[in-house]
Protein backbone atom coordinates (compact mmCIF):
# COMPACT_ATOMS: atom_id res chain seq x y z
CA UNK A 1 0.00 0.00 0.00
CA UNK A 2 2.84 2.34 0.91
CA UNK A 3 4.60 1.53 -2.38
CA UNK A 4 1.41 2.30 -4.34
CA UNK A 5 1.08 5.70 -2.63
CA UNK A 6 4.72 6.42 -3.38
CA UNK A 7 4.22 5.47 -7.06
CA UNK A 8 1.11 7.67 -7.25
CA UNK A 9 3.06 10.61 -5.84
CA UNK A 10 5.83 10.09 -8.38
CA UNK A 11 3.29 9.77 -11.20
CA UNK A 12 1.57 12.97 -10.06
CA UNK A 13 4.87 14.86 -9.98
CA UNK A 14 5.73 13.59 -13.47
CA UNK A 15 2.32 14.60 -14.81
CA UNK A 16 2.68 18.07 -13.31
CA UNK A 17 6.21 18.39 -14.71
CA UNK A 18 5.13 17.35 -18.21
CA UNK A 19 2.02 19.53 -18.18
CA UNK A 20 4.02 22.57 -17.03
CA UNK A 21 6.42 22.07 -19.94
CA UNK A 22 3.52 21.88 -22.41
CA UNK A 23 2.16 25.20 -21.18
CA UNK A 24 5.37 26.87 -22.35
CA UNK A 25 5.42 25.43 -25.87
CA UNK A 26 4.91 27.65 -28.88
CA UNK A 27 4.36 26.93 -32.54
CA UNK A 28 4.61 29.61 -35.20
CA UNK A 29 3.08 28.49 -38.48
CA UNK A 30 3.66 30.84 -41.38
CA UNK A 31 2.46 31.17 -44.95
CA UNK A 32 4.17 33.30 -47.57
CA UNK A 33 2.15 35.01 -50.28
CA UNK A 34 3.60 33.80 -53.52
CA UNK A 35 3.85 30.27 -52.13
CA UNK A 36 6.31 28.02 -53.90
CA UNK A 37 8.12 30.95 -55.60
CA UNK A 38 10.14 31.15 -52.38
CA UNK A 39 10.82 27.44 -52.03
CA UNK A 40 14.00 26.78 -50.08
CA UNK A 41 14.43 30.36 -48.84
CA UNK A 42 15.40 30.81 -45.20
CA UNK A 43 13.41 32.87 -42.68
CA UNK A 44 14.72 33.75 -39.23
CA UNK A 45 13.05 34.38 -35.89
CA UNK A 46 15.10 36.78 -33.77
CA UNK A 47 14.54 38.78 -30.60
CA UNK A 48 13.69 42.40 -31.37
CA UNK A 49 16.34 43.51 -28.88
CA UNK A 50 19.64 41.74 -28.26
CA UNK A 51 19.58 39.28 -31.16
CA UNK A 52 22.61 37.03 -31.41
CA UNK A 53 23.49 33.98 -33.45
CA UNK A 54 22.67 31.81 -30.43
CA UNK A 55 19.17 33.18 -29.77
CA UNK A 56 18.09 33.42 -33.43
CA UNK A 57 16.19 30.50 -34.94
CA UNK A 58 15.88 29.76 -38.64
CA UNK A 59 13.82 27.53 -40.88
CA UNK A 60 13.24 26.94 -44.59
CA UNK A 61 10.15 27.77 -46.63
CA UNK A 62 8.64 24.61 -48.07
CA UNK A 63 5.49 24.67 -50.23
CA UNK A 64 4.99 28.32 -49.26
CA UNK A 65 4.97 27.50 -45.54
CA UNK A 66 7.36 27.62 -42.61
CA UNK A 67 7.31 26.65 -38.95
CA UNK A 68 9.13 27.54 -35.75
CA UNK A 69 8.51 25.67 -32.52
CA UNK A 70 10.01 25.43 -29.10
CA UNK A 71 9.64 26.31 -25.46
CA UNK A 72 9.55 29.87 -24.16
CA UNK A 73 10.41 30.76 -20.58
CA UNK A 74 9.12 34.35 -20.76
CA UNK A 75 7.22 36.21 -23.46
CA UNK A 76 9.60 37.81 -25.92
CA UNK A 77 9.22 40.43 -28.63
CA UNK A 78 10.58 39.01 -31.89
CA UNK A 79 10.83 39.81 -35.58
CA UNK A 80 10.69 37.44 -38.52
CA UNK A 81 13.52 38.28 -40.90
CA UNK A 82 13.02 37.39 -44.54
CA UNK A 83 15.61 37.15 -47.32
CA UNK A 84 16.11 40.18 -49.58
CA UNK A 85 14.19 38.66 -52.50
CA UNK A 86 11.08 38.38 -50.28
CA UNK A 87 11.25 42.05 -49.28
CA UNK A 88 9.90 42.97 -52.71
CA UNK A 89 6.61 41.33 -51.72
CA UNK A 90 6.68 41.90 -47.96
CA UNK A 91 6.58 45.57 -47.06
CA UNK A 92 7.66 45.12 -43.42
CA UNK A 93 9.13 42.22 -41.56
CA UNK A 94 6.52 41.20 -38.99
CA UNK A 95 6.91 41.72 -35.28
CA UNK A 96 5.35 39.16 -32.99
CA UNK A 97 5.36 38.15 -29.38
CA UNK A 98 6.82 34.70 -28.83
CA UNK A 99 4.51 33.29 -26.18
CA UNK A 100 3.05 29.87 -25.41
CA UNK A 101 0.42 28.78 -27.90
CA UNK A 102 -0.14 28.44 -31.63
CA UNK A 103 0.75 31.61 -33.53
CA UNK A 104 -0.23 31.99 -37.19
CA UNK A 105 1.63 34.32 -39.53
CA UNK A 106 0.77 35.41 -43.05
CA UNK A 107 3.60 37.22 -44.82
CA UNK A 108 2.61 39.45 -47.69
CA UNK A 109 1.82 43.01 -48.60
CA UNK A 110 -0.03 43.18 -45.28
CA UNK A 111 1.35 40.87 -42.61
CA UNK A 112 -1.03 39.16 -40.22
CA UNK A 113 0.03 37.63 -36.89
CA UNK A 114 -2.70 36.01 -34.79
CA UNK A 115 -3.54 33.05 -32.62
CA UNK A 116 -2.54 33.99 -29.08
CA UNK A 117 -3.85 36.69 -26.77
CA UNK A 118 -0.86 39.03 -27.00
CA UNK A 119 -0.45 38.58 -30.76
CA UNK A 120 -4.16 39.19 -31.35
CA UNK A 121 -3.79 42.43 -29.39
CA UNK A 122 -0.68 43.34 -31.37
CA UNK A 123 -2.50 42.67 -34.66
CA UNK A 124 -5.44 44.85 -33.58
CA UNK A 125 -2.94 47.60 -32.70
CA UNK A 126 -1.19 47.26 -36.07
CA UNK A 127 -4.53 47.46 -37.88
CA UNK A 128 -5.48 50.58 -35.90
CA UNK A 129 -2.09 52.22 -36.51
CA UNK A 130 -2.21 51.38 -40.25
CA UNK A 131 -5.61 53.04 -40.51
CA UNK A 132 -4.30 56.21 -38.82
CA UNK A 133 -1.17 56.21 -41.00
CA UNK A 134 -3.25 55.79 -44.18
CA UNK A 135 -5.54 58.65 -43.18
CA UNK A 136 -2.54 60.90 -42.44
CA UNK A 137 -1.05 60.01 -45.82
CA UNK A 138 -4.29 60.99 -47.58
CA UNK A 139 -4.42 64.26 -45.63
CA UNK A 140 -0.87 65.11 -46.66
CA UNK A 141 -1.64 64.29 -50.30
CA UNK A 142 -4.76 66.46 -50.24
CA UNK A 143 -2.82 69.36 -48.73
CA UNK A 144 -0.85 69.67 -51.97
CA UNK A 145 -3.98 70.63 -53.87
CA UNK A 146 -5.46 73.38 -51.71
CA UNK A 147 -4.69 76.97 -50.81
CA UNK A 148 -3.14 78.12 -47.52
CA UNK A 149 -6.50 78.22 -45.69
CA UNK A 150 -7.27 74.68 -46.84
CA UNK A 151 -3.83 73.52 -45.74
CA UNK A 152 -4.51 74.87 -42.24
CA UNK A 153 -7.71 72.80 -42.10
CA UNK A 154 -5.82 69.68 -43.13
CA UNK A 155 -3.06 70.39 -40.61
CA UNK A 156 -5.73 70.69 -37.92
CA UNK A 157 -7.19 67.30 -38.96
CA UNK A 158 -3.71 65.74 -38.89
CA UNK A 159 -2.97 67.19 -35.44
CA UNK A 160 -6.25 65.82 -34.07
CA UNK A 161 -5.42 62.38 -35.43
CA UNK A 162 -1.95 62.47 -33.87
CA UNK A 163 -3.44 63.52 -30.51
CA UNK A 164 -5.96 60.68 -30.81
CA UNK A 165 -3.12 58.26 -31.52
CA UNK A 166 -1.07 59.55 -28.57
CA UNK A 167 -4.05 59.14 -26.23
CA UNK A 168 -4.65 55.63 -27.56
CA UNK A 169 -0.97 54.72 -27.04
CA UNK A 170 -1.14 55.89 -23.41
CA UNK A 171 -4.38 54.03 -22.75
CA UNK A 172 -3.19 50.77 -24.34
CA UNK A 173 0.20 50.79 -22.59
CA UNK A 174 -1.39 51.53 -19.20
CA UNK A 175 -4.13 48.93 -19.62
CA UNK A 176 -1.76 46.15 -20.71
CA UNK A 177 0.83 45.28 -18.10
CA UNK A 178 2.53 42.71 -20.33
CA UNK A 179 4.87 42.39 -23.33
CA UNK A 180 2.27 43.97 -25.64
CA UNK A 181 1.89 47.03 -23.40
CA UNK A 182 5.68 47.30 -23.14
CA UNK A 183 5.98 47.21 -26.93
CA UNK A 184 3.39 49.94 -27.37
CA UNK A 185 5.06 52.08 -24.72
CA UNK A 186 8.61 51.68 -26.07
CA UNK A 187 8.35 51.21 -29.82
CA UNK A 188 4.99 52.41 -31.10
CA UNK A 189 5.58 56.08 -30.36
mmCIF file of N, CA and C in Angstrom, residues 11-58:
data_model
loop_
_atom_site.group_PDB
_atom_site.id
_atom_site.type_symbol
_atom_site.label_atom_id
_atom_site.label_comp_id
_atom_site.label_asym_id
_atom_site.label_seq_id
_atom_site.Cartn_x
_atom_site.Cartn_y
_atom_site.Cartn_z
ATOM 1 N N UNK A 11 4.064 9.583 -9.966
ATOM 2 C CA UNK A 11 3.295 9.773 -11.205
ATOM 3 C C UNK A 11 2.682 11.166 -11.249
ATOM 4 N N UNK A 12 2.163 11.643 -10.127
ATOM 5 C CA UNK A 12 1.571 12.973 -10.062
ATOM 6 C C UNK A 12 2.612 14.052 -10.338
ATOM 7 N N UNK A 13 3.785 13.897 -9.755
ATOM 8 C CA UNK A 13 4.867 14.862 -9.980
ATOM 9 C C UNK A 13 5.269 14.860 -11.450
ATOM 10 N N UNK A 14 5.377 13.679 -12.053
ATOM 11 C CA UNK A 14 5.733 13.594 -13.474
ATOM 12 C C UNK A 14 4.664 14.235 -14.354
ATOM 13 N N UNK A 15 3.415 13.999 -14.039
ATOM 14 C CA UNK A 15 2.320 14.599 -14.810
ATOM 15 C C UNK A 15 2.371 16.116 -14.700
ATOM 16 N N UNK A 16 2.572 16.619 -13.493
ATOM 17 C CA UNK A 16 2.680 18.065 -13.311
ATOM 18 C C UNK A 16 3.875 18.635 -14.064
ATOM 19 N N UNK A 17 4.995 17.936 -14.022
ATOM 20 C CA UNK A 17 6.207 18.389 -14.707
ATOM 21 C C UNK A 17 5.984 18.446 -16.220
ATOM 22 N N UNK A 18 5.392 17.404 -16.769
ATOM 23 C CA UNK A 18 5.132 17.351 -18.210
ATOM 24 C C UNK A 18 4.112 18.407 -18.608
ATOM 25 N N UNK A 19 3.050 18.550 -17.820
ATOM 26 C CA UNK A 19 2.018 19.530 -18.183
ATOM 27 C C UNK A 19 2.539 20.957 -18.077
ATOM 28 N N UNK A 20 3.443 21.231 -17.134
ATOM 29 C CA UNK A 20 4.025 22.566 -17.033
ATOM 30 C C UNK A 20 4.876 22.872 -18.253
ATOM 31 N N UNK A 21 5.605 21.881 -18.750
ATOM 32 C CA UNK A 21 6.419 22.073 -19.942
ATOM 33 C C UNK A 21 5.563 22.352 -21.162
ATOM 34 N N UNK A 22 4.415 21.679 -21.276
ATOM 35 C CA UNK A 22 3.518 21.880 -22.408
ATOM 36 C C UNK A 22 2.946 23.293 -22.416
ATOM 37 N N UNK A 23 2.720 23.856 -21.255
ATOM 38 C CA UNK A 23 2.162 25.197 -21.176
ATOM 39 C C UNK A 23 3.108 26.247 -21.732
ATOM 40 N N UNK A 24 4.382 25.913 -21.885
ATOM 41 C CA UNK A 24 5.373 26.873 -22.352
ATOM 42 C C UNK A 24 5.743 26.664 -23.820
ATOM 43 N N UNK A 25 5.106 25.712 -24.471
ATOM 44 C CA UNK A 25 5.420 25.426 -25.867
ATOM 45 C C UNK A 25 4.763 26.445 -26.787
ATOM 46 N N UNK A 26 5.482 26.781 -27.844
ATOM 47 C CA UNK A 26 4.913 27.649 -28.876
ATOM 48 C C UNK A 26 5.140 27.018 -30.241
ATOM 49 N N UNK A 27 4.231 27.307 -31.136
ATOM 50 C CA UNK A 27 4.355 26.933 -32.544
ATOM 51 C C UNK A 27 4.023 28.182 -33.334
ATOM 52 N N UNK A 28 4.869 28.497 -34.288
ATOM 53 C CA UNK A 28 4.609 29.609 -35.199
ATOM 54 C C UNK A 28 4.509 29.009 -36.595
ATOM 55 N N UNK A 29 3.302 28.970 -37.120
ATOM 56 C CA UNK A 29 3.076 28.488 -38.482
ATOM 57 C C UNK A 29 2.926 29.686 -39.397
ATOM 58 N N UNK A 30 3.704 29.714 -40.468
ATOM 59 C CA UNK A 30 3.662 30.839 -41.383
ATOM 60 C C UNK A 30 3.361 30.419 -42.803
ATOM 61 N N UNK A 31 2.746 31.334 -43.529
ATOM 62 C CA UNK A 31 2.456 31.166 -44.952
ATOM 63 C C UNK A 31 2.993 32.401 -45.648
ATOM 64 N N UNK A 32 3.610 32.193 -46.808
ATOM 65 C CA UNK A 32 4.168 33.297 -47.571
ATOM 66 C C UNK A 32 3.331 33.481 -48.826
ATOM 67 N N UNK A 33 2.822 34.717 -49.031
ATOM 68 C CA UNK A 33 2.147 35.008 -50.283
ATOM 69 C C UNK A 33 3.126 34.799 -51.407
ATOM 70 N N UNK A 34 2.703 34.121 -52.438
ATOM 71 C CA UNK A 34 3.604 33.799 -53.523
ATOM 72 C C UNK A 34 3.989 32.327 -53.457
ATOM 73 N N UNK A 35 3.684 31.713 -52.310
ATOM 74 C CA UNK A 35 3.850 30.274 -52.129
ATOM 75 C C UNK A 35 5.175 29.704 -52.570
ATOM 76 N N UNK A 36 5.133 28.800 -53.532
ATOM 77 C CA UNK A 36 6.309 28.022 -53.903
ATOM 78 C C UNK A 36 7.375 28.848 -54.611
ATOM 79 N N UNK A 37 7.096 30.095 -54.997
ATOM 80 C CA UNK A 37 8.119 30.949 -55.597
ATOM 81 C C UNK A 37 9.309 31.120 -54.656
ATOM 82 N N UNK A 38 9.106 30.915 -53.373
ATOM 83 C CA UNK A 38 10.141 31.146 -52.383
ATOM 84 C C UNK A 38 10.649 29.839 -51.781
ATOM 85 N N UNK A 39 10.401 28.760 -52.483
ATOM 86 C CA UNK A 39 10.824 27.438 -52.032
ATOM 87 C C UNK A 39 12.312 27.434 -51.688
ATOM 88 N N UNK A 40 12.623 26.920 -50.486
ATOM 89 C CA UNK A 40 14.003 26.776 -50.075
ATOM 90 C C UNK A 40 14.630 28.021 -49.469
ATOM 91 N N UNK A 41 13.894 29.138 -49.443
ATOM 92 C CA UNK A 41 14.425 30.362 -48.838
ATOM 93 C C UNK A 41 14.371 30.244 -47.316
ATOM 94 N N UNK A 42 15.306 30.873 -46.663
ATOM 95 C CA UNK A 42 15.396 30.807 -45.203
ATOM 96 C C UNK A 42 14.716 32.024 -44.568
ATOM 97 N N UNK A 43 13.948 31.798 -43.505
ATOM 98 C CA UNK A 43 13.407 32.874 -42.676
ATOM 99 C C UNK A 43 13.971 32.682 -41.271
ATOM 100 N N UNK A 44 14.134 33.801 -40.568
ATOM 101 C CA UNK A 44 14.721 33.746 -39.233
ATOM 102 C C UNK A 44 13.781 34.383 -38.222
ATOM 103 N N UNK A 45 13.790 33.843 -37.023
ATOM 104 C CA UNK A 45 13.048 34.377 -35.894
ATOM 105 C C UNK A 45 14.072 34.870 -34.884
ATOM 106 N N UNK A 46 14.088 36.192 -34.646
ATOM 107 C CA UNK A 46 15.103 36.783 -33.772
ATOM 108 C C UNK A 46 14.449 37.709 -32.758
ATOM 109 N N UNK A 47 15.034 37.797 -31.570
ATOM 110 C CA UNK A 47 14.536 38.778 -30.601
ATOM 111 C C UNK A 47 14.643 40.188 -31.185
ATOM 112 N N UNK A 48 13.688 41.027 -30.875
ATOM 113 C CA UNK A 48 13.694 42.401 -31.367
ATOM 114 C C UNK A 48 14.875 43.177 -30.782
ATOM 115 N N UNK A 49 15.223 42.844 -29.556
ATOM 116 C CA UNK A 49 16.341 43.505 -28.884
ATOM 117 C C UNK A 49 17.331 42.425 -28.457
ATOM 118 N N UNK A 50 18.597 42.649 -28.721
ATOM 119 C CA UNK A 50 19.641 41.737 -28.262
ATOM 120 C C UNK A 50 19.772 40.458 -29.051
ATOM 121 N N UNK A 51 19.467 40.494 -30.343
ATOM 122 C CA UNK A 51 19.583 39.285 -31.156
ATOM 123 C C UNK A 51 21.046 38.888 -31.321
ATOM 124 N N UNK A 52 21.285 37.597 -31.175
ATOM 125 C CA UNK A 52 22.612 37.030 -31.405
ATOM 126 C C UNK A 52 22.439 35.776 -32.254
ATOM 127 N N UNK A 53 23.538 35.232 -32.693
ATOM 128 C CA UNK A 53 23.494 33.982 -33.449
ATOM 129 C C UNK A 53 22.854 32.874 -32.602
ATOM 130 N N UNK A 54 23.154 32.869 -31.314
ATOM 131 C CA UNK A 54 22.674 31.807 -30.427
ATOM 132 C C UNK A 54 21.169 31.882 -30.163
ATOM 133 N N UNK A 55 20.603 33.086 -30.100
ATOM 134 C CA UNK A 55 19.174 33.183 -29.767
ATOM 135 C C UNK A 55 18.288 33.448 -30.991
ATOM 136 N N UNK A 56 18.858 33.268 -32.189
ATOM 137 C CA UNK A 56 18.094 33.417 -33.427
ATOM 138 C C UNK A 56 17.836 32.036 -34.008
ATOM 139 N N UNK A 57 16.579 31.778 -34.364
ATOM 140 C CA UNK A 57 16.186 30.496 -34.938
ATOM 141 C C UNK A 57 15.960 30.700 -36.434
ATOM 142 N N UNK A 58 16.132 29.646 -37.211
ATOM 143 C CA UNK A 58 15.881 29.760 -38.641
ATOM 144 C C UNK A 58 15.196 28.500 -39.145
#
